[in-house]
């Protein structure tokens, strides 16, 4: 059987099969299957011949076929809205690496922003019989969580609230309170929060905790929000904060992308110096935060740590389906660079 491309015949793709390995090794097809099944009984000399033949032919076990036979796909769905943006991109990459390491098949499901996109994403995820689901921060609809629960799948949510499931959350409120106190201690009395109208749980928590603590400590706090937590949204928030006569002297940006936009606006458009005129702190510690053009002081979320914790929760849930839900709170560590230094800091820049 052939396909045609530009009028020329091409052979249809054909994977090396277990039968090919069996013929080359001079053993039965079942012996090949046992050799590639952990714990199955096969004589050492037979296994050696099979592995030599498999290596020569380039044979790989068909995990898809095995999953169908065992009614277990090994697929773990990673559900996110705008997974390519900011910290979610790094968290998705870390989750994929950890899942592959344990023998799972990560499948990224972009939940989309319309009802049609959401329905298509749900069909893809549950039509392929995923064995577990991880819902990332952002705003994937709760319908993904409800479908996973109704299908009895182990489920972990990262960076969002959800009832009666396993959760991992960065302690956004604690970080925001620490920063508000550090700003006030450094002598800043007019503060600002550069946020987002996206209204995700992490965004709301950072804003509310920062405003409440700064107000409690006697500072004035201005809040400006862009439409989203991206660079364009950060530019709009920056414009709104710095068009008034009484400009803030310190700003907490809801994430690093917003902080980058804020810094570029202050330096490139207004000619201000950072931190001499305005102190800026972000959240996430993206790799770009350490670049010479930013040297951003920011709170670090470790994507690999979050990924490992999430996969551990999945494994625990698979082992004990009826156990009580687990909720983990992970500290965000302040990475001190050049855009703000707390009064008590005596260490060199990170």
GROMACS .gro file of C-alpha atoms in nm:
model
  350
    1UNK     CA    1   0.000   0.000   0.000
    2UNK     CA    2   0.137   0.344  -0.097
    3UNK     CA    3   0.052   0.710  -0.055
    4UNK     CA    4   0.133   0.977  -0.310
    5UNK     CA    5   0.308   1.304  -0.246
    6UNK     CA    6   0.376   1.540  -0.537
    7UNK     CA    7   0.279   1.261  -0.769
    8UNK     CA    8   0.541   1.020  -0.637
    9UNK     CA    9   0.456   0.696  -0.454
   10UNK     CA   10   0.565   0.663  -0.093
   11UNK     CA   11   0.533   0.352   0.121
   12UNK     CA   12   0.276   0.372   0.400
   13UNK     CA   13   0.443   0.393   0.745
   14UNK     CA   14   0.496   0.060   0.916
   15UNK     CA   15   0.616   0.019   1.274
   16UNK     CA   16   0.835  -0.274   1.377
   17UNK     CA   17   0.606  -0.528   1.544
   18UNK     CA   18   0.656  -0.782   1.820
   19UNK     CA   19   0.612  -1.051   1.557
   20UNK     CA   20   0.914  -0.910   1.368
   21UNK     CA   21   1.121  -0.932   1.686
   22UNK     CA   22   1.000  -1.288   1.751
   23UNK     CA   23   1.099  -1.402   1.402
   24UNK     CA   24   1.445  -1.249   1.423
   25UNK     CA   25   1.507  -1.388   1.773
   26UNK     CA   26   1.364  -1.730   1.688
   27UNK     CA   27   1.110  -1.723   1.973
   28UNK     CA   28   0.734  -1.707   2.008
   29UNK     CA   29   0.529  -1.387   1.995
   30UNK     CA   30   0.420  -1.446   2.356
   31UNK     CA   31   0.783  -1.467   2.468
   32UNK     CA   32   0.843  -1.118   2.328
   33UNK     CA   33   0.538  -0.990   2.515
   34UNK     CA   34   0.662  -1.143   2.841
   35UNK     CA   35   1.011  -0.999   2.791
   36UNK     CA   36   0.868  -0.648   2.782
   37UNK     CA   37   0.624  -0.698   3.069
   38UNK     CA   38   0.770  -0.610   3.413
   39UNK     CA   39   0.765  -0.911   3.644
   40UNK     CA   40   0.673  -1.163   3.373
   41UNK     CA   41   0.861  -1.494   3.364
   42UNK     CA   42   1.109  -1.547   3.079
   43UNK     CA   43   1.438  -1.736   3.070
   44UNK     CA   44   1.748  -1.511   3.087
   45UNK     CA   45   1.892  -1.644   2.760
   46UNK     CA   46   1.559  -1.594   2.585
   47UNK     CA   47   1.531  -1.239   2.716
   48UNK     CA   48   1.883  -1.165   2.595
   49UNK     CA   49   1.802  -1.286   2.241
   50UNK     CA   50   1.479  -1.085   2.236
   51UNK     CA   51   1.645  -0.764   2.354
   52UNK     CA   52   1.923  -0.803   2.098
   53UNK     CA   53   1.669  -0.849   1.819
   54UNK     CA   54   1.460  -0.556   1.943
   55UNK     CA   55   1.764  -0.330   1.952
   56UNK     CA   56   1.867  -0.433   1.602
   57UNK     CA   57   1.520  -0.364   1.461
   58UNK     CA   58   1.451  -0.050   1.663
   59UNK     CA   59   1.142  -0.201   1.824
   60UNK     CA   60   0.938  -0.002   2.077
   61UNK     CA   61   0.651  -0.137   2.284
   62UNK     CA   62   0.308  -0.023   2.162
   63UNK     CA   63   0.185   0.139   2.482
   64UNK     CA   64  -0.135   0.254   2.313
   65UNK     CA   65  -0.236  -0.102   2.229
   66UNK     CA   66  -0.143  -0.220   2.577
   67UNK     CA   67  -0.350   0.056   2.729
   68UNK     CA   68  -0.653  -0.041   2.523
   69UNK     CA   69  -0.623  -0.402   2.630
   70UNK     CA   70  -0.584  -0.304   2.995
   71UNK     CA   71  -0.850  -0.031   2.972
   72UNK     CA   72  -0.584   0.213   3.095
   73UNK     CA   73  -0.456   0.489   2.868
   74UNK     CA   74  -0.175   0.630   3.088
   75UNK     CA   75  -0.283   0.970   2.954
   76UNK     CA   76  -0.280   1.256   3.203
   77UNK     CA   77  -0.465   1.562   3.080
   78UNK     CA   78  -0.312   1.903   3.158
   79UNK     CA   79  -0.599   2.151   3.135
   80UNK     CA   80  -0.524   2.522   3.111
   81UNK     CA   81  -0.648   2.842   2.956
   82UNK     CA   82  -0.374   3.019   2.757
   83UNK     CA   83  -0.109   2.762   2.852
   84UNK     CA   84   0.151   2.947   2.646
   85UNK     CA   85   0.147   3.257   2.865
   86UNK     CA   86   0.395   3.338   3.142
   87UNK     CA   87   0.433   3.103   3.438
   88UNK     CA   88   0.175   2.854   3.304
   89UNK     CA   89   0.409   2.773   3.013
   90UNK     CA   90   0.691   2.682   3.253
   91UNK     CA   91   0.459   2.487   3.481
   92UNK     CA   92   0.319   2.293   3.185
   93UNK     CA   93   0.672   2.203   3.071
   94UNK     CA   94   0.765   2.088   3.423
   95UNK     CA   95   0.450   1.877   3.455
   96UNK     CA   96   0.519   1.712   3.119
   97UNK     CA   97   0.875   1.626   3.223
   98UNK     CA   98   0.770   1.475   3.557
   99UNK     CA   99   0.485   1.276   3.400
  100UNK     CA  100   0.704   1.137   3.122
  101UNK     CA  101   0.962   1.036   3.382
  102UNK     CA  102   0.698   0.823   3.560
  103UNK     CA  103   0.581   0.662   3.235
  104UNK     CA  104   0.265   0.868   3.183
  105UNK     CA  105   0.159   1.038   2.860
  106UNK     CA  106   0.093   1.410   2.919
  107UNK     CA  107  -0.164   1.565   2.689
  108UNK     CA  108  -0.206   1.942   2.691
  109UNK     CA  109  -0.570   2.050   2.668
  110UNK     CA  110  -0.620   2.419   2.592
  111UNK     CA  111  -0.959   2.487   2.748
  112UNK     CA  112  -1.011   2.783   2.516
  113UNK     CA  113  -1.215   3.094   2.578
  114UNK     CA  114  -1.545   3.018   2.405
  115UNK     CA  115  -1.813   2.756   2.470
  116UNK     CA  116  -1.728   2.583   2.142
  117UNK     CA  117  -1.357   2.563   2.229
  118UNK     CA  118  -1.437   2.432   2.577
  119UNK     CA  119  -1.668   2.161   2.443
  120UNK     CA  120  -1.408   2.050   2.188
  121UNK     CA  121  -1.140   2.036   2.460
  122UNK     CA  122  -1.366   1.825   2.682
  123UNK     CA  123  -1.439   1.581   2.400
  124UNK     CA  124  -1.068   1.543   2.335
  125UNK     CA  125  -0.976   1.485   2.697
  126UNK     CA  126  -1.251   1.246   2.800
  127UNK     CA  127  -1.290   1.080   2.459
  128UNK     CA  128  -0.933   0.953   2.489
  129UNK     CA  129  -1.002   0.809   2.836
  130UNK     CA  130  -0.745   1.002   3.033
  131UNK     CA  131  -0.653   0.825   3.356
  132UNK     CA  132  -0.601   1.148   3.553
  133UNK     CA  133  -0.642   1.522   3.517
  134UNK     CA  134  -0.441   1.822   3.638
  135UNK     CA  135  -0.617   2.158   3.614
  136UNK     CA  136  -0.376   2.450   3.607
  137UNK     CA  137  -0.419   2.807   3.719
  138UNK     CA  138  -0.594   3.049   3.490
  139UNK     CA  139  -0.960   3.009   3.422
  140UNK     CA  140  -1.046   2.662   3.288
  141UNK     CA  141  -1.420   2.618   3.350
  142UNK     CA  142  -1.537   2.413   3.645
  143UNK     CA  143  -1.707   2.174   3.401
  144UNK     CA  144  -1.369   2.002   3.349
  145UNK     CA  145  -1.351   1.934   3.721
  146UNK     CA  146  -1.709   1.806   3.735
  147UNK     CA  147  -1.656   1.572   3.438
  148UNK     CA  148  -1.335   1.434   3.587
  149UNK     CA  149  -1.507   1.372   3.919
  150UNK     CA  150  -1.810   1.206   3.759
  151UNK     CA  151  -1.577   0.975   3.566
  152UNK     CA  152  -1.389   0.880   3.883
  153UNK     CA  153  -1.055   1.020   3.767
  154UNK     CA  154  -0.780   1.127   4.006
  155UNK     CA  155  -0.778   1.505   3.988
  156UNK     CA  156  -0.548   1.781   4.111
  157UNK     CA  157  -0.604   2.155   4.078
  158UNK     CA  158  -0.308   2.394   4.089
  159UNK     CA  159  -0.357   2.757   4.182
  160UNK     CA  160  -0.734   2.761   4.209
  161UNK     CA  161  -1.010   2.683   4.456
  162UNK     CA  162  -1.225   2.377   4.400
  163UNK     CA  163  -1.439   2.186   4.650
  164UNK     CA  164  -1.359   1.832   4.758
  165UNK     CA  165  -1.055   1.770   4.537
  166UNK     CA  166  -0.679   1.772   4.591
  167UNK     CA  167  -0.534   2.124   4.567
  168UNK     CA  168  -0.193   2.288   4.544
  169UNK     CA  169  -0.178   2.662   4.596
  170UNK     CA  170   0.099   2.912   4.638
  171UNK     CA  171   0.049   3.115   4.955
  172UNK     CA  172  -0.031   3.434   4.767
  173UNK     CA  173  -0.179   3.614   5.066
  174UNK     CA  174   0.127   3.562   5.286
  175UNK     CA  175   0.358   3.691   5.012
  176UNK     CA  176   0.140   3.998   4.953
  177UNK     CA  177   0.135   4.084   5.323
  178UNK     CA  178   0.513   4.045   5.350
  179UNK     CA  179   0.565   4.282   5.060
  180UNK     CA  180   0.321   4.545   5.187
  181UNK     CA  181   0.508   4.551   5.519
  182UNK     CA  182   0.846   4.568   5.342
  183UNK     CA  183   0.735   4.863   5.128
  184UNK     CA  184   0.609   5.056   5.432
  185UNK     CA  185   0.920   4.974   5.633
  186UNK     CA  186   1.130   5.110   5.346
  187UNK     CA  187   0.946   5.442   5.373
  188UNK     CA  188   0.694   5.408   5.091
  189UNK     CA  189   0.358   5.559   5.182
  190UNK     CA  190   0.187   5.572   4.844
  191UNK     CA  191   0.167   5.220   4.706
  192UNK     CA  192   0.001   5.065   4.405
  193UNK     CA  193  -0.111   4.726   4.279
  194UNK     CA  194  -0.089   4.654   3.905
  195UNK     CA  195  -0.342   4.378   3.854
  196UNK     CA  196  -0.575   4.216   3.605
  197UNK     CA  197  -0.943   4.199   3.532
  198UNK     CA  198  -0.913   3.824   3.465
  199UNK     CA  199  -1.026   3.759   3.822
  200UNK     CA  200  -0.855   3.423   3.872
  201UNK     CA  201  -0.828   3.307   4.236
  202UNK     CA  202  -0.453   3.371   4.263
  203UNK     CA  203  -0.486   3.720   4.116
  204UNK     CA  204  -0.770   3.813   4.349
  205UNK     CA  205  -0.590   3.675   4.653
  206UNK     CA  206  -0.273   3.874   4.584
  207UNK     CA  207  -0.462   4.198   4.531
  208UNK     CA  208  -0.693   4.169   4.830
  209UNK     CA  209  -0.419   4.069   5.075
  210UNK     CA  210  -0.182   4.343   4.956
  211UNK     CA  211  -0.442   4.618   4.971
  212UNK     CA  212  -0.572   4.508   5.311
  213UNK     CA  213  -0.228   4.487   5.472
  214UNK     CA  214  -0.098   4.810   5.322
  215UNK     CA  215  -0.411   4.994   5.434
  216UNK     CA  216  -0.380   4.846   5.783
  217UNK     CA  217  -0.024   4.979   5.800
  218UNK     CA  218  -0.138   5.330   5.708
  219UNK     CA  219  -0.033   5.345   5.342
  220UNK     CA  220  -0.243   5.474   5.053
  221UNK     CA  221  -0.300   5.211   4.784
  222UNK     CA  222  -0.403   5.270   4.423
  223UNK     CA  223  -0.521   4.975   4.211
  224UNK     CA  224  -0.517   4.957   3.831
  225UNK     CA  225  -0.605   4.651   3.627
  226UNK     CA  226  -0.531   4.558   3.270
  227UNK     CA  227  -0.761   4.320   3.083
  228UNK     CA  228  -0.528   4.022   3.133
  229UNK     CA  229  -0.211   3.914   3.313
  230UNK     CA  230   0.011   3.959   3.006
  231UNK     CA  231   0.251   4.227   2.883
  232UNK     CA  232  -0.019   4.426   2.704
  233UNK     CA  233  -0.236   4.422   3.015
  234UNK     CA  234   0.061   4.539   3.219
  235UNK     CA  235   0.118   4.838   2.990
  236UNK     CA  236  -0.244   4.945   3.030
  237UNK     CA  237  -0.228   4.909   3.408
  238UNK     CA  238   0.095   5.112   3.412
  239UNK     CA  239  -0.063   5.391   3.209
  240UNK     CA  240  -0.359   5.407   3.447
  241UNK     CA  241  -0.138   5.419   3.756
  242UNK     CA  242   0.100   5.690   3.634
  243UNK     CA  243  -0.134   5.941   3.472
  244UNK     CA  244  -0.235   6.092   3.809
  245UNK     CA  245  -0.050   6.379   3.975
  246UNK     CA  246   0.028   6.178   4.289
  247UNK     CA  247   0.226   5.888   4.152
  248UNK     CA  248   0.298   5.577   4.362
  249UNK     CA  249   0.653   5.525   4.480
  250UNK     CA  250   0.625   5.143   4.498
  251UNK     CA  251   0.421   4.898   4.292
  252UNK     CA  252   0.336   4.532   4.341
  253UNK     CA  253   0.276   4.377   3.997
  254UNK     CA  254   0.047   4.075   4.000
  255UNK     CA  255   0.300   3.875   3.797
  256UNK     CA  256   0.632   3.917   3.619
  257UNK     CA  257   0.482   3.986   3.276
  258UNK     CA  258   0.292   4.280   3.420
  259UNK     CA  259   0.607   4.390   3.605
  260UNK     CA  260   0.813   4.383   3.283
  261UNK     CA  261   0.557   4.605   3.111
  262UNK     CA  262   0.551   4.838   3.410
  263UNK     CA  263   0.931   4.872   3.410
  264UNK     CA  264   0.942   4.937   3.035
  265UNK     CA  265   0.670   5.202   3.066
  266UNK     CA  266   0.838   5.378   3.358
  267UNK     CA  267   1.186   5.377   3.206
  268UNK     CA  268   1.109   5.403   2.836
  269UNK     CA  269   0.808   5.636   2.833
  270UNK     CA  270   0.837   5.837   3.154
  271UNK     CA  271   1.214   5.847   3.199
  272UNK     CA  272   1.192   5.733   3.562
  273UNK     CA  273   1.461   5.537   3.746
  274UNK     CA  274   1.397   5.208   3.922
  275UNK     CA  275   1.411   5.175   4.219
  276UNK     CA  276   1.517   5.537   4.289
  277UNK     CA  277   1.188   5.686   4.165
  278UNK     CA  278   0.965   5.380   4.177
  279UNK     CA  279   1.020   5.039   4.336
  280UNK     CA  280   0.872   4.742   4.148
  281UNK     CA  281   0.813   4.383   4.263
  282UNK     CA  282   0.664   4.101   4.056
  283UNK     CA  283   0.548   3.745   4.112
  284UNK     CA  284   0.656   3.409   3.957
  285UNK     CA  285   1.032   3.455   3.899
  286UNK     CA  286   1.026   3.383   3.528
  287UNK     CA  287   1.373   3.333   3.375
  288UNK     CA  288   1.353   3.681   3.220
  289UNK     CA  289   1.330   3.834   3.569
  290UNK     CA  290   1.705   3.783   3.609
  291UNK     CA  291   1.789   3.943   3.273
  292UNK     CA  292   2.009   4.252   3.289
  293UNK     CA  293   1.735   4.469   3.142
  294UNK     CA  294   1.504   4.393   3.438
  295UNK     CA  295   1.687   4.246   3.740
  296UNK     CA  296   1.340   4.218   3.891
  297UNK     CA  297   1.276   4.156   4.258
  298UNK     CA  298   0.996   3.899   4.259
  299UNK     CA  299   0.834   3.613   4.444
  300UNK     CA  300   0.943   3.273   4.319
  301UNK     CA  301   0.710   2.992   4.229
  302UNK     CA  302   0.914   2.679   4.150
  303UNK     CA  303   0.744   2.501   3.855
  304UNK     CA  304   0.931   2.174   3.910
  305UNK     CA  305   0.839   2.164   4.279
  306UNK     CA  306   0.474   2.229   4.197
  307UNK     CA  307   0.481   1.961   3.927
  308UNK     CA  308   0.635   1.697   4.155
  309UNK     CA  309   0.385   1.776   4.431
  310UNK     CA  310   0.094   1.752   4.186
  311UNK     CA  311   0.203   1.416   4.049
  312UNK     CA  312   0.258   1.283   4.402
  313UNK     CA  313  -0.099   1.383   4.488
  314UNK     CA  314  -0.225   1.200   4.178
  315UNK     CA  315  -0.040   0.885   4.280
  316UNK     CA  316  -0.173   0.905   4.635
  317UNK     CA  317  -0.528   0.959   4.509
  318UNK     CA  318  -0.501   0.659   4.275
  319UNK     CA  319  -0.379   0.445   4.565
  320UNK     CA  320  -0.646   0.572   4.809
  321UNK     CA  321  -0.947   0.696   4.611
  322UNK     CA  322  -1.163   0.747   4.923
  323UNK     CA  323  -0.906   0.942   5.128
  324UNK     CA  324  -0.995   1.295   5.241
  325UNK     CA  325  -0.897   1.574   4.995
  326UNK     CA  326  -0.553   1.727   5.047
  327UNK     CA  327  -0.486   2.099   5.027
  328UNK     CA  328  -0.122   2.212   5.010
  329UNK     CA  329  -0.001   2.569   5.058
  330UNK     CA  330   0.347   2.640   4.923
  331UNK     CA  331   0.554   2.941   5.027
  332UNK     CA  332   0.663   3.190   4.762
  333UNK     CA  333   1.018   3.307   4.835
  334UNK     CA  334   1.118   3.667   4.769
  335UNK     CA  335   1.404   3.683   4.517
  336UNK     CA  336   1.581   4.013   4.584
  337UNK     CA  337   1.738   4.183   4.284
  338UNK     CA  338   1.767   4.548   4.180
  339UNK     CA  339   1.412   4.684   4.150
  340UNK     CA  340   1.352   4.678   4.527
  341UNK     CA  341   1.553   4.584   4.833
  342UNK     CA  342   1.388   4.550   5.174
  343UNK     CA  343   1.545   4.751   5.454
  344UNK     CA  344   1.663   4.439   5.637
  345UNK     CA  345   1.827   4.288   5.328
  346UNK     CA  346   2.202   4.271   5.347
  347UNK     CA  347   2.260   3.989   5.103
  348UNK     CA  348   2.396   4.028   4.749
  349UNK     CA  349   2.148   4.024   4.464
  350UNK     CA  350   2.015   3.682   4.367
   0.00000   0.00000   0.00000
